[in-house]
Short mmCIF file of C-alpha atoms and ligand atoms in Angstrom, two decimals:
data_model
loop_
_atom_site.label_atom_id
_atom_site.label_comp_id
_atom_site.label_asym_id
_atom_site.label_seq_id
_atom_site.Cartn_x
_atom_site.Cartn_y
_atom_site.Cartn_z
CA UNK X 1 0.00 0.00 0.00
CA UNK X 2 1.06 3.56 -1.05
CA UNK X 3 0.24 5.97 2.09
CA UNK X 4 0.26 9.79 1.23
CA UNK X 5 0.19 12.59 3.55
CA UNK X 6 -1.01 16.41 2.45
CA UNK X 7 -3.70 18.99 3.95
CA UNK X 8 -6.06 19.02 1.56
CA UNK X 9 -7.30 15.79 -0.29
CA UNK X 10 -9.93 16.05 -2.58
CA UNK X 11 -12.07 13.31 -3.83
CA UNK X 12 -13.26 13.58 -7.61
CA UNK X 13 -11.95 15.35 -10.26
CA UNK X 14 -14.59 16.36 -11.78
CA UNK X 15 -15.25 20.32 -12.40
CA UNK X 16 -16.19 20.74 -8.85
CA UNK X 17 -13.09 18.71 -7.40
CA UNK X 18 -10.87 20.38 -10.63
CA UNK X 19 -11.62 23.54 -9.56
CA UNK X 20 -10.77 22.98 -6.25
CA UNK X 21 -7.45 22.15 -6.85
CA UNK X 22 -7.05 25.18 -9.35
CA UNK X 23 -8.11 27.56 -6.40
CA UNK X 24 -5.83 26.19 -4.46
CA UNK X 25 -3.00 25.90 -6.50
CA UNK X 26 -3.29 29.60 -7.29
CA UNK X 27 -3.69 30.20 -3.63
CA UNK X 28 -0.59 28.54 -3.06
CA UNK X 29 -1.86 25.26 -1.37
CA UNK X 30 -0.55 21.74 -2.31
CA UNK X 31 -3.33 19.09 -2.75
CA UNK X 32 -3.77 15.46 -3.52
CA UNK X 33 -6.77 14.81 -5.63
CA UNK X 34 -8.30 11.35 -6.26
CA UNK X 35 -10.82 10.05 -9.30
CA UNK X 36 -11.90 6.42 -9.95
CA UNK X 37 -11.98 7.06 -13.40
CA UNK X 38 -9.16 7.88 -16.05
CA UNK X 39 -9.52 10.69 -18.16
CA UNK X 40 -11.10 11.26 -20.32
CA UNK X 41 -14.08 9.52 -19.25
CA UNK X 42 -17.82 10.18 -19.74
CA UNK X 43 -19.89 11.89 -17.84
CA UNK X 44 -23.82 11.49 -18.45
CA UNK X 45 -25.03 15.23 -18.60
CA UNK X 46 -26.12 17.92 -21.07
CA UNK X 47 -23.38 19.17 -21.76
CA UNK X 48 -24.54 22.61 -21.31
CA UNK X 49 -21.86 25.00 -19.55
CA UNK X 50 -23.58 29.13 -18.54
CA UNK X 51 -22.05 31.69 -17.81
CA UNK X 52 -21.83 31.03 -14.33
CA UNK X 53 -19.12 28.65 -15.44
CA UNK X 54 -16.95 30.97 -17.71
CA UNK X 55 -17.50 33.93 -14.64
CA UNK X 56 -16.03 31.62 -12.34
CA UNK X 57 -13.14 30.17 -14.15
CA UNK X 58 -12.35 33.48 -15.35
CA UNK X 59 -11.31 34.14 -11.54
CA UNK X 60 -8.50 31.29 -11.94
CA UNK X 61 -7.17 32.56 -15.21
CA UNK X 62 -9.46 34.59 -18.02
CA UNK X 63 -6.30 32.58 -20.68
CA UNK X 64 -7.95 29.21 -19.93
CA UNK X 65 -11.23 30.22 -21.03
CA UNK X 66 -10.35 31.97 -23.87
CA UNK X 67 -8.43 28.51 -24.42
CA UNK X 68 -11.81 27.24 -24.37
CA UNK X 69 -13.30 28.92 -26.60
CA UNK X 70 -11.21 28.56 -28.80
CA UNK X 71 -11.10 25.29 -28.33
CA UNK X 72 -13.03 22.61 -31.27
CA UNK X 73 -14.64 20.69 -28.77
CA UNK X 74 -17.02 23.21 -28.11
CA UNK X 75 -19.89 25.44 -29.41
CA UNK X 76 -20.41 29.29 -28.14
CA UNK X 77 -24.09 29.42 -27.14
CA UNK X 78 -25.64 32.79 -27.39
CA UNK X 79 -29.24 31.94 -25.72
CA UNK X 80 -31.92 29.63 -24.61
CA UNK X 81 -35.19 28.71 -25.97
CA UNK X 82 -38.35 27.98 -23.81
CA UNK X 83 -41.36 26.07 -25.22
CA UNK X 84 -44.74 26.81 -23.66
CA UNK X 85 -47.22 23.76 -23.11
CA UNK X 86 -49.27 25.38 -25.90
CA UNK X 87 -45.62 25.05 -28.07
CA UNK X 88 -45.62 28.68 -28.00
CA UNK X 89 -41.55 29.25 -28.32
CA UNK X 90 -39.72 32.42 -25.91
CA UNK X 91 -35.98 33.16 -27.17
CA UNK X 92 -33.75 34.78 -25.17
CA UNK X 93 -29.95 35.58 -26.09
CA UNK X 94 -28.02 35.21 -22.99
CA UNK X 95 -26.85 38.69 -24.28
CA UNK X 96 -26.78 40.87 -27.74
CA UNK X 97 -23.80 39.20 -29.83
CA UNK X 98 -21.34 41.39 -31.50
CA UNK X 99 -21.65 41.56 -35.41
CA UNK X 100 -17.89 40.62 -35.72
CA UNK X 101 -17.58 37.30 -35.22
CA UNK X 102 -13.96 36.88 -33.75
CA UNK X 103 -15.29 39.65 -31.34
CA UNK X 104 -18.41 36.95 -30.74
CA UNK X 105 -15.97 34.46 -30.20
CA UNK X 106 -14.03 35.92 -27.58
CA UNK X 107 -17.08 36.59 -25.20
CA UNK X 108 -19.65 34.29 -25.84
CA UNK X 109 -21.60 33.23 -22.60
CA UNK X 110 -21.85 30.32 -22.68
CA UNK X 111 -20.86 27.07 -24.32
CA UNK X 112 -22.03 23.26 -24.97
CA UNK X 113 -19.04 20.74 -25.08
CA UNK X 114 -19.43 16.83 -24.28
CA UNK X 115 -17.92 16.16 -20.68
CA UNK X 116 -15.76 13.69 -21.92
CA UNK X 117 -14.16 16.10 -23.50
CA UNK X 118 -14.61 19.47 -21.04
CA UNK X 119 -13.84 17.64 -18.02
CA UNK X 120 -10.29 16.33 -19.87
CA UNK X 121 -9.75 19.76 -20.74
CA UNK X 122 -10.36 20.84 -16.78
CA UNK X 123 -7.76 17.68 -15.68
CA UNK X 124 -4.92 18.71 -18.51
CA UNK X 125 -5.17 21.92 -16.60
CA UNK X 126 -4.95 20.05 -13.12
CA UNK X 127 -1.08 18.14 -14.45
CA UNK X 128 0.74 21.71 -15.23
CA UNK X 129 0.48 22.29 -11.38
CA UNK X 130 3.65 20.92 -9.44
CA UNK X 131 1.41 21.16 -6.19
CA UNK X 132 -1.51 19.20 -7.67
CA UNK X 133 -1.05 15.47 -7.32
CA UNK X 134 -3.59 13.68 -9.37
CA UNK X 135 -4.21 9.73 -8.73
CA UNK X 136 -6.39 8.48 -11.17
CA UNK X 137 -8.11 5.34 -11.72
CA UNK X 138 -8.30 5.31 -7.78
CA UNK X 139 -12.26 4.23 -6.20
CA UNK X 140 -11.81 5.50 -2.84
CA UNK X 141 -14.08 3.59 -0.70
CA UNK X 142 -13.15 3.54 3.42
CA UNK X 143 -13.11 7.14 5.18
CA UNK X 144 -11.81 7.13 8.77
CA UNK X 145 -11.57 9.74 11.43
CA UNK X 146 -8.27 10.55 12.77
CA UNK X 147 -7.32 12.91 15.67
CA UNK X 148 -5.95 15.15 12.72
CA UNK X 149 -8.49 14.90 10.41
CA UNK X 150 -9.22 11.65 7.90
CA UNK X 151 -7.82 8.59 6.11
CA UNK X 152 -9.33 7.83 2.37
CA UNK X 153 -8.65 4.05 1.32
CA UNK X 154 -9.02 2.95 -1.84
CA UNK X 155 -11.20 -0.05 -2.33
CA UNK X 156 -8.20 -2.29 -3.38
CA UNK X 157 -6.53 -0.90 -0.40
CA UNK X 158 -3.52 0.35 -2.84
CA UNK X 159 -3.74 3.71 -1.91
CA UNK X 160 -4.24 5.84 1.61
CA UNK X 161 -4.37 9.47 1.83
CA UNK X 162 -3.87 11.15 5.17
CA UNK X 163 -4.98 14.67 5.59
CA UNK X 164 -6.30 17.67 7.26
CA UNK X 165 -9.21 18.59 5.08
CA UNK X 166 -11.43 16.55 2.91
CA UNK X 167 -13.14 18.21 0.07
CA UNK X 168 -15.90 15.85 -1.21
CA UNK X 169 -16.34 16.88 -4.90
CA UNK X 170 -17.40 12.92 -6.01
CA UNK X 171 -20.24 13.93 -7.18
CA UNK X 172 -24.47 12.73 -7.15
CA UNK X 173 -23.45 9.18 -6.00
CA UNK X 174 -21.09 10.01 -3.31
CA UNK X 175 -20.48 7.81 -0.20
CA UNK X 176 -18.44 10.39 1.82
CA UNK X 177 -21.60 12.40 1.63
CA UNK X 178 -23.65 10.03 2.60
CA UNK X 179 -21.54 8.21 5.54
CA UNK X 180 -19.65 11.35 6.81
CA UNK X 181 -21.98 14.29 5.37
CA UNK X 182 -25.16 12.70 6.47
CA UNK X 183 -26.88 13.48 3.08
CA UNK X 184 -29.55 11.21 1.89
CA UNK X 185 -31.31 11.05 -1.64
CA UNK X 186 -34.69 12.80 -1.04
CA UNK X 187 -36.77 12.05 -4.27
CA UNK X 188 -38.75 15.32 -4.13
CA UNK X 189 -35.29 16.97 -3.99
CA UNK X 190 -33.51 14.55 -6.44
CA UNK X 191 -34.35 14.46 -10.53
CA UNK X 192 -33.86 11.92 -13.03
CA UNK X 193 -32.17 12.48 -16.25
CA UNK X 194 -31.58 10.48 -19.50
CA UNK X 195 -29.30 11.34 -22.58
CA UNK X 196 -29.62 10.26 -25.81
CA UNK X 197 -26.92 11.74 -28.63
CA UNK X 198 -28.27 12.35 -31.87
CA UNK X 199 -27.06 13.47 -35.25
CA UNK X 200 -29.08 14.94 -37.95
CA UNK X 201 -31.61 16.62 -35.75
CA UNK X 202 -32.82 20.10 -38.00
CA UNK X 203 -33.96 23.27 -36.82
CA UNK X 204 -31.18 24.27 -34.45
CA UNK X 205 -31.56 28.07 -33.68
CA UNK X 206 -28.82 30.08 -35.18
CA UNK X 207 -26.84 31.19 -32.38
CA UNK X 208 -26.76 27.49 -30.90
CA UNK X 209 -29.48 28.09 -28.65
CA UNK X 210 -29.99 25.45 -26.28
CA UNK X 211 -34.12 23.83 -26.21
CA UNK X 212 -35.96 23.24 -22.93
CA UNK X 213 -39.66 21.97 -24.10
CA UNK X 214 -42.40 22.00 -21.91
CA UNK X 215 -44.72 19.38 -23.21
CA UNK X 216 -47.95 19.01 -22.49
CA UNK X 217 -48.12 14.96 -21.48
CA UNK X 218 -44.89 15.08 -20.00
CA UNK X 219 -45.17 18.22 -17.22
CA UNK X 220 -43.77 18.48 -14.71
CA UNK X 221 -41.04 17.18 -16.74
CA UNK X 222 -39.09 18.62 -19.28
CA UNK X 223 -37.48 17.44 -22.99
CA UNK X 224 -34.16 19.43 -24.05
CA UNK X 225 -32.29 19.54 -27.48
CA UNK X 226 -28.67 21.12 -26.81
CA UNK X 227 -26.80 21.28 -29.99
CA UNK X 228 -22.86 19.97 -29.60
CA UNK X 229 -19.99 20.67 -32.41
CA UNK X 230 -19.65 18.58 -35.16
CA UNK X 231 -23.62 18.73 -35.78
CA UNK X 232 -24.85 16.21 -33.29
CA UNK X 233 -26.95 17.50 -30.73
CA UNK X 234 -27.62 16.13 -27.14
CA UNK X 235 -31.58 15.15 -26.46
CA UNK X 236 -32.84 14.19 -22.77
CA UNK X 237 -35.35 14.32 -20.76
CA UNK X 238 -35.58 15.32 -16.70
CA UNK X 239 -38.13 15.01 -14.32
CA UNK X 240 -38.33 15.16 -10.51
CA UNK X 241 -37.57 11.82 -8.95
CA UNK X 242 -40.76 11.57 -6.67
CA UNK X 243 -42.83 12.14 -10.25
CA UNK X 244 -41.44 9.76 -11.48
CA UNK X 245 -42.41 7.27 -9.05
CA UNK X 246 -45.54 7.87 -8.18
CA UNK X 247 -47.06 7.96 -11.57
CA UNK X 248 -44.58 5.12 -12.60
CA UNK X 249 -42.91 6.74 -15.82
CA UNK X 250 -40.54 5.11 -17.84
CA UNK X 251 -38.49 7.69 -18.51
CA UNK X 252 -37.11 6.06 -21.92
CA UNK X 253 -40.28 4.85 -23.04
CA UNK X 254 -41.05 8.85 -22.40
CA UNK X 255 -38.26 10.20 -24.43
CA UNK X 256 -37.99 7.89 -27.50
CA UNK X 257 -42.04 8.90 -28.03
CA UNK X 258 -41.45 11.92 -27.07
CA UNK X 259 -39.63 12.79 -30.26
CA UNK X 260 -41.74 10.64 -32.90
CA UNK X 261 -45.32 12.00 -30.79
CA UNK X 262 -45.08 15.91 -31.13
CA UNK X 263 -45.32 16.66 -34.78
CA UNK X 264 -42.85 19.60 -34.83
CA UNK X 265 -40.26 17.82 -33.43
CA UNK X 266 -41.31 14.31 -35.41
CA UNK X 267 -40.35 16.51 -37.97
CA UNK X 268 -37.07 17.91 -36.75
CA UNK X 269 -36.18 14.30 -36.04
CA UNK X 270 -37.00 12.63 -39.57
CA UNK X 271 -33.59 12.22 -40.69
CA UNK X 272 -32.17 12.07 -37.59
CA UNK X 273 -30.45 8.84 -35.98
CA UNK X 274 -29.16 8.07 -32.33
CA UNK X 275 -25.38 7.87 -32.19
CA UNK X 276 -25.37 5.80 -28.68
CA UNK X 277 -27.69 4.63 -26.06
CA UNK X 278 -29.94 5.96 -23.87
CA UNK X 279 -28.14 6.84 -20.33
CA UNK X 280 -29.42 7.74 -17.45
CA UNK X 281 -27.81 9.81 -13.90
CA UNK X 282 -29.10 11.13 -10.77
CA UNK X 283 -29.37 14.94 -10.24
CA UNK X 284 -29.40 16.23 -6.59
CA UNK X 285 -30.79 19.52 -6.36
CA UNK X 286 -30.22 22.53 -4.75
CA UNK X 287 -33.94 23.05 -3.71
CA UNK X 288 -33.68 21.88 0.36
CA UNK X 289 -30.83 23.61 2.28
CA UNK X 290 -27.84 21.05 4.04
CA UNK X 291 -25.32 21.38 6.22
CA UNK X 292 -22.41 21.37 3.42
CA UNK X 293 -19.55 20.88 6.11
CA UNK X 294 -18.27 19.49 9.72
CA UNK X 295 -14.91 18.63 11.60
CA UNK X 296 -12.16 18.55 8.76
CA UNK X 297 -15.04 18.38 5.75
CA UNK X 298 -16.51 20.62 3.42
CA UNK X 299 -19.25 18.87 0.42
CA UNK X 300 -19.00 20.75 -3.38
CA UNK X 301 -21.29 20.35 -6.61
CA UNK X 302 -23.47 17.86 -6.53
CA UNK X 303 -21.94 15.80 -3.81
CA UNK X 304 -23.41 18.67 -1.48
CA UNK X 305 -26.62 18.80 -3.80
CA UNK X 306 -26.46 22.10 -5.60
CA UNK X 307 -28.18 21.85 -9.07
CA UNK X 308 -30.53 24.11 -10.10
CA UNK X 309 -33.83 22.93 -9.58
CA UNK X 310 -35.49 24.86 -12.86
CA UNK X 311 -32.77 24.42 -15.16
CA UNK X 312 -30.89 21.26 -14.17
CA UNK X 313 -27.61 23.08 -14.23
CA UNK X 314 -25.16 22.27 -11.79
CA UNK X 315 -21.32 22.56 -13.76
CA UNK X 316 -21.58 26.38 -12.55
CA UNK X 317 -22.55 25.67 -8.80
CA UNK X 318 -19.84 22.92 -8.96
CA UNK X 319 -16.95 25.44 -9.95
CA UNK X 320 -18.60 27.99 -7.46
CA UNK X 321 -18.63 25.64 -4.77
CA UNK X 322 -15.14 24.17 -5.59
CA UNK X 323 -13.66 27.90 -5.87
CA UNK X 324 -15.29 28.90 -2.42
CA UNK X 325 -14.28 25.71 -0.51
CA UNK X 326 -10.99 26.66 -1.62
CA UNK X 327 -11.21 30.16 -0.55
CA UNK X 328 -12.63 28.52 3.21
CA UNK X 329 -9.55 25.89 3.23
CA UNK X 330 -7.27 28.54 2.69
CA UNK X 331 -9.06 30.78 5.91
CA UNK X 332 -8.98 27.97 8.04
CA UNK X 333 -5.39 26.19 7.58
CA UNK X 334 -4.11 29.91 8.11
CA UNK X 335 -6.32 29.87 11.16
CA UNK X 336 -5.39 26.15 12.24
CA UNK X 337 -9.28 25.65 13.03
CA UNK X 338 -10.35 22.80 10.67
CA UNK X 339 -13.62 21.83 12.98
CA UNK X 340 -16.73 22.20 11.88
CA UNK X 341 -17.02 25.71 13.53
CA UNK X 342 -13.86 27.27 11.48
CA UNK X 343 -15.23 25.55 8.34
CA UNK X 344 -18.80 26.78 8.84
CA UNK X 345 -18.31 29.72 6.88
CA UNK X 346 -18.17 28.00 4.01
CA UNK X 347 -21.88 27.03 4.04
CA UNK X 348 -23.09 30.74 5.20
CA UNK X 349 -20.91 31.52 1.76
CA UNK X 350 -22.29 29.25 -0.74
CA UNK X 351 -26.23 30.26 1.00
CA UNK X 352 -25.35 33.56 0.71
CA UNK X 353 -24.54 33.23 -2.96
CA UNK X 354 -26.64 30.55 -4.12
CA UNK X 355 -29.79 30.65 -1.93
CA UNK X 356 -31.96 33.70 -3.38
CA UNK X 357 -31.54 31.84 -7.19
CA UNK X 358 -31.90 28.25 -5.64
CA UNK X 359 -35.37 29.65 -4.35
CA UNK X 360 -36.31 31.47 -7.71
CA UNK X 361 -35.56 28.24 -9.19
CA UNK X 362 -37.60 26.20 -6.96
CA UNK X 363 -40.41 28.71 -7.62
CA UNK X 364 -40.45 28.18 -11.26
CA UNK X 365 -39.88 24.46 -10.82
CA UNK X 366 -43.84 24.75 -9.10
CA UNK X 367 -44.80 26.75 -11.66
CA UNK X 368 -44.57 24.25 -14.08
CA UNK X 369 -47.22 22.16 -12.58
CA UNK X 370 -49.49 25.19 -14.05
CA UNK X 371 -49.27 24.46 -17.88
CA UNK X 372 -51.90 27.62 -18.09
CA UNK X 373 -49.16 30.34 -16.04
CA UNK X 374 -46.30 28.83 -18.25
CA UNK X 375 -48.65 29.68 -21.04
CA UNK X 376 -49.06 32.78 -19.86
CA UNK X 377 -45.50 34.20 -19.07
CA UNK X 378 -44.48 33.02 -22.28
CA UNK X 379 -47.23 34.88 -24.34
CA UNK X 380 -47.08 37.78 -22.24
CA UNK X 381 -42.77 38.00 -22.05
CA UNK X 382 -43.25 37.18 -26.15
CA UNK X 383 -45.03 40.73 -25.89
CA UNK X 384 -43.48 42.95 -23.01
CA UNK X 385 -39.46 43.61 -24.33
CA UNK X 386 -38.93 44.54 -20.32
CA UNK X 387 -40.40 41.23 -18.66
CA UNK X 388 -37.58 39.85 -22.32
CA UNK X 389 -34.70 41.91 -21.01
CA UNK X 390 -35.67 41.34 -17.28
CA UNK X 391 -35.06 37.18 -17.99
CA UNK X 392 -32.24 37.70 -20.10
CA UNK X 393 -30.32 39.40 -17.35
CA UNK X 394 -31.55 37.39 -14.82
CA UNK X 395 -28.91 34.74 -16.58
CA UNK X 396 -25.84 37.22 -15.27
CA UNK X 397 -27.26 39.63 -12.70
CA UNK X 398 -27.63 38.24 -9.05
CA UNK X 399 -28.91 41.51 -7.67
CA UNK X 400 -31.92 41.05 -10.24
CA UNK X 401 -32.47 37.23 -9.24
CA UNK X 402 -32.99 38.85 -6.09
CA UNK X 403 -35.60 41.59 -7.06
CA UNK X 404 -37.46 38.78 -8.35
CA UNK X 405 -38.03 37.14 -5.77
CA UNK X 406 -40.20 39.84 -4.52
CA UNK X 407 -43.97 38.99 -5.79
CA UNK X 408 -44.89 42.85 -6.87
CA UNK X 409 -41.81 42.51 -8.79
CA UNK X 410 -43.34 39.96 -11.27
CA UNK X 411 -47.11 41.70 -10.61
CA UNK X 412 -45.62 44.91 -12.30
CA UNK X 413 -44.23 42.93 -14.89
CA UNK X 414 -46.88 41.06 -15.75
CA UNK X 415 -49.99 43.45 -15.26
CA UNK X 416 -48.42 46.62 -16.08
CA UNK X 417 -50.34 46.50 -19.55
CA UNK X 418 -47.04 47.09 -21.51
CA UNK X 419 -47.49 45.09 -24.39
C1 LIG V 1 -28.92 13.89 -17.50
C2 LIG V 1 -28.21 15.08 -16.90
C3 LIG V 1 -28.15 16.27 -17.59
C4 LIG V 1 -27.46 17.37 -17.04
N1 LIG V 1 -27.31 18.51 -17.79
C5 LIG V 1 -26.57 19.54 -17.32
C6 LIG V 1 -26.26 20.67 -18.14
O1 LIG V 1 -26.59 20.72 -19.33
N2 LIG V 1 -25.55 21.69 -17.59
C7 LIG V 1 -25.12 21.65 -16.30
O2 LIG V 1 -24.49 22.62 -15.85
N3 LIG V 1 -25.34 20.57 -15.52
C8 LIG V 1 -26.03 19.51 -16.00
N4 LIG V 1 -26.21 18.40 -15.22
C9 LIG V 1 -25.63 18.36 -13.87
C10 LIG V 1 -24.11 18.14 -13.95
O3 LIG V 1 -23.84 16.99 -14.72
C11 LIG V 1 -23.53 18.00 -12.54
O4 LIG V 1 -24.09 19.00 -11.72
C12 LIG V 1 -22.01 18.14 -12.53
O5 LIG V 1 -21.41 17.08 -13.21
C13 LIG V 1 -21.49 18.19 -11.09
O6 LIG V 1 -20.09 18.20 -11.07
P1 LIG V 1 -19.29 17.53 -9.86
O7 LIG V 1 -17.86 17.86 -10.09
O8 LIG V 1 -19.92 17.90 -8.58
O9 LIG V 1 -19.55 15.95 -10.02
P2 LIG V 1 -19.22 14.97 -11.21
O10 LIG V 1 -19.16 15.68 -12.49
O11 LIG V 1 -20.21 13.85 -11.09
O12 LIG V 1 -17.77 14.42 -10.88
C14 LIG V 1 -17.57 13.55 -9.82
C15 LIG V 1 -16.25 12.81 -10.03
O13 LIG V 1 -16.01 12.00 -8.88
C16 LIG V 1 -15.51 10.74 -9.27
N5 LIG V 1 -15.83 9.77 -8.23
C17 LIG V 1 -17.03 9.30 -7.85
N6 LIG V 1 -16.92 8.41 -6.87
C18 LIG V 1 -15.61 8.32 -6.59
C19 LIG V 1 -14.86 7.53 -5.66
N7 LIG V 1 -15.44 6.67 -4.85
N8 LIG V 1 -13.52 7.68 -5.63
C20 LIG V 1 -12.90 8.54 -6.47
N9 LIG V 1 -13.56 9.29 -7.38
C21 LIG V 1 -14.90 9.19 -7.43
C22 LIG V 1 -16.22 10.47 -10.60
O14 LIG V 1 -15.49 9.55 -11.39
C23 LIG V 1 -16.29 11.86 -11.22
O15 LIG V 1 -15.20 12.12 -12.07
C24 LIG V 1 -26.88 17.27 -15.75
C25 LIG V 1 -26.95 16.06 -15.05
C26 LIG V 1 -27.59 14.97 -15.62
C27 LIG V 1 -27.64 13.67 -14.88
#
């Protein structure tokens, strides 16, 4: 057995746990950071990464995301596309593009690019740190307290890490969340997803706006089409765990019908043919507030249940998470006070940041039980340019997110007879 001693090990490399290491390495802080798979390896998502993702890595060096997009493996998307219940479509750029395109290029907001690829991208990034030591290929299975803080053993017992500080960033399934964390899968909390790439699927908005369809038959759930480069497009469907099992849906049987049932996509989907299987993942969200950290812990990205309960997105809160755990270690190895009282400020943190747009989200996540108010904001927004501009900030501006929380905020909006 190989036994390694450091402060800071953290488990998963995926963009939560990559991130991590990238705040710390800038910080100065050696780490040790451990992932049962070797990249690249897949990653069942869709592949959709906001701006939350390119504000936050822009913070660790603005050169690696200009790398990015640069970069072949992905596409800049410029906006997102709502479909009512009634299939009445809202489009909203995630903000105006410039006319020149290498201008375009340079800031888009967002992008789409297949985890296998975007998560390989985040780990090359890990290996050109000297304080970053990356094990992969490593299941790490036992966690024990020490006086000091914890031992991680690997399954095959190969491999023992000895630290200060744990930093759980191994993701929806994870055990240290579960044993050490306390966390448990909630359904009405919890989503399930399925993925299906697809080539040949017409009608992609220029701009590479990504789809999220409200269908009628299939609320409270929702169908997405995210287009990916090299003209294949990711399809899924997502739908709150505890729906799922009390009206028994088979979530495949949902989402190959789904796009022969509804003629206007039948007909985006004529030519089109599946380029692997269905898969399906687990998505904790971020809609029920948990104690993120204790003695010589802290829990990042989905591990400590942060996706968005509207949109499904949880890359962004991952990087956020992983950048402010890194920000906390930092506080409290200068401090020497790695209990769960110096660490705490790491949860008031990520609330503080996350908690007015994890409510908003939950709110809208309700909302879709009300196919006649989705109808509704999307006629009325299709009419009103301010309730337009007031979503399409809402993608960058926190101090908005907040405003909207406010109910006479949306009664203005909606009944101020602006059309
Ligand atoms: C169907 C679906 C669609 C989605 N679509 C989107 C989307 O379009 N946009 C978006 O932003 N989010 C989306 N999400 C959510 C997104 O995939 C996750 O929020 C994101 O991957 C969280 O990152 P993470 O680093 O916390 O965890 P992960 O990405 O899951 O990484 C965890 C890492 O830990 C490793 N690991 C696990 N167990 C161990 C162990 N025992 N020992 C060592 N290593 C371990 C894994 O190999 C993995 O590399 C989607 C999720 C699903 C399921």
């Amino acid at each position: 057995m190989t036994t390694v001693s450091t402060e800071v090990c953290i488990l998963g490399a995926g963009p939560g746990g990559a991130a991590t290491a990238l705040f710390l390495a800038k910080e100065g802080i050696p780490c040790v950071i451990v992932d049962k798979a070797v990249f690249p390896r897949d990653k069942i998502c869709g592949d959709a990464l906001s701006g939350k993702v390119v504000e936050i890595l822009n913070r660790y060096d603005r050169s690696l995301v200009e790398r990015l997009s640069r970069d072949a493996i992905q596409l800049n998307c410029w906006g997102v596309t709502f479909v009512a219940p009634n299939l009445e479509e809202l489009s909203i750029p995630f903000r105006n593009k410039p006319k020149d395109p290498e201008e375009a290029r340079a800031m888009a907001p967002g992008f789409i690019t297949r985890r296998i690829d975007f998560d390989a991208f985040m780990v090359d990034e890990l290996k050109k740190h000297a304080s970053i030591q990356l094990f992969e290929g490593v299941d790490m299975q036992t966690y024990t307290r020490t006086a000091t803080g914890f031992t991680c053993t690997s399954a095959d017992g190969s491999l023992e890490i000895k630290s200060r500080l744990v930093i759980d960033g191994s993701g929806a399934h994870s055990q240290f969340a579960k044993k050490i964390g306390g966390l448990e899968v909630e359904k009405e909390h919890h989503c399930a997803g399925l993925r299906w790439y697809y080539e040949g699927v017409t009608g992609i908005k220029e701009g590479n706006y990504i789809e999220l369809h409200f269908l009628k038959d299939f609320l409270p759930g929702y169908f997405w089409i995210f287009p990916l480069p090299n003209g294949q497009c990711n399809v899924g469907v997502g739908m709150r765990s505890d729906y799922v099992s009390k009206k028994r849906i088979n979530l495949k049987t949902e989402l190959q019908e789904i796009i022969t049932k509804y003629p206007q996509l039948a007909e985006r989907f004529k030519n089109a043919k599946p380029v692997d299987s269905i898969k399906g993942y687990g998505l904790p969200l971020g809609s029920k507030k948990r104690k993120l950290s204790g003695d010589h812990y802290m829990l990042i990205g989905d591990a400590a249940s942060l996706i968005d309960p509207f949109t499904g997105e949880g890359i962004g809160n991952a990087i956020l998470s992983g950048y402010t755990a890194a920000q906390q270690a930092k506080t409290a190895l200068e401090s020497g006070d790695l209990s769960a009282a110096g660490l705490k400020g790491y949860d008031l943190a990520i609330y503080r940041r996350l908690g007015g747009e994890l409510n908003l989200s939950y709110r809208m996540q309700k909302l879709v039980r009300f196919p006649w108010l989705f109808n509704f904001v999307v006629k009325k927004a299709n009419r009103n340019k301010t309730l337009r501009d007031t979503i399409m900030v809402m993608f960058e501006d926190i101090d908005l997110r907040d405003r909207l929380r406010r109910p006479s905020f949306y009664f203005k909006l909606l009944f101020s007879g602006k059309n």
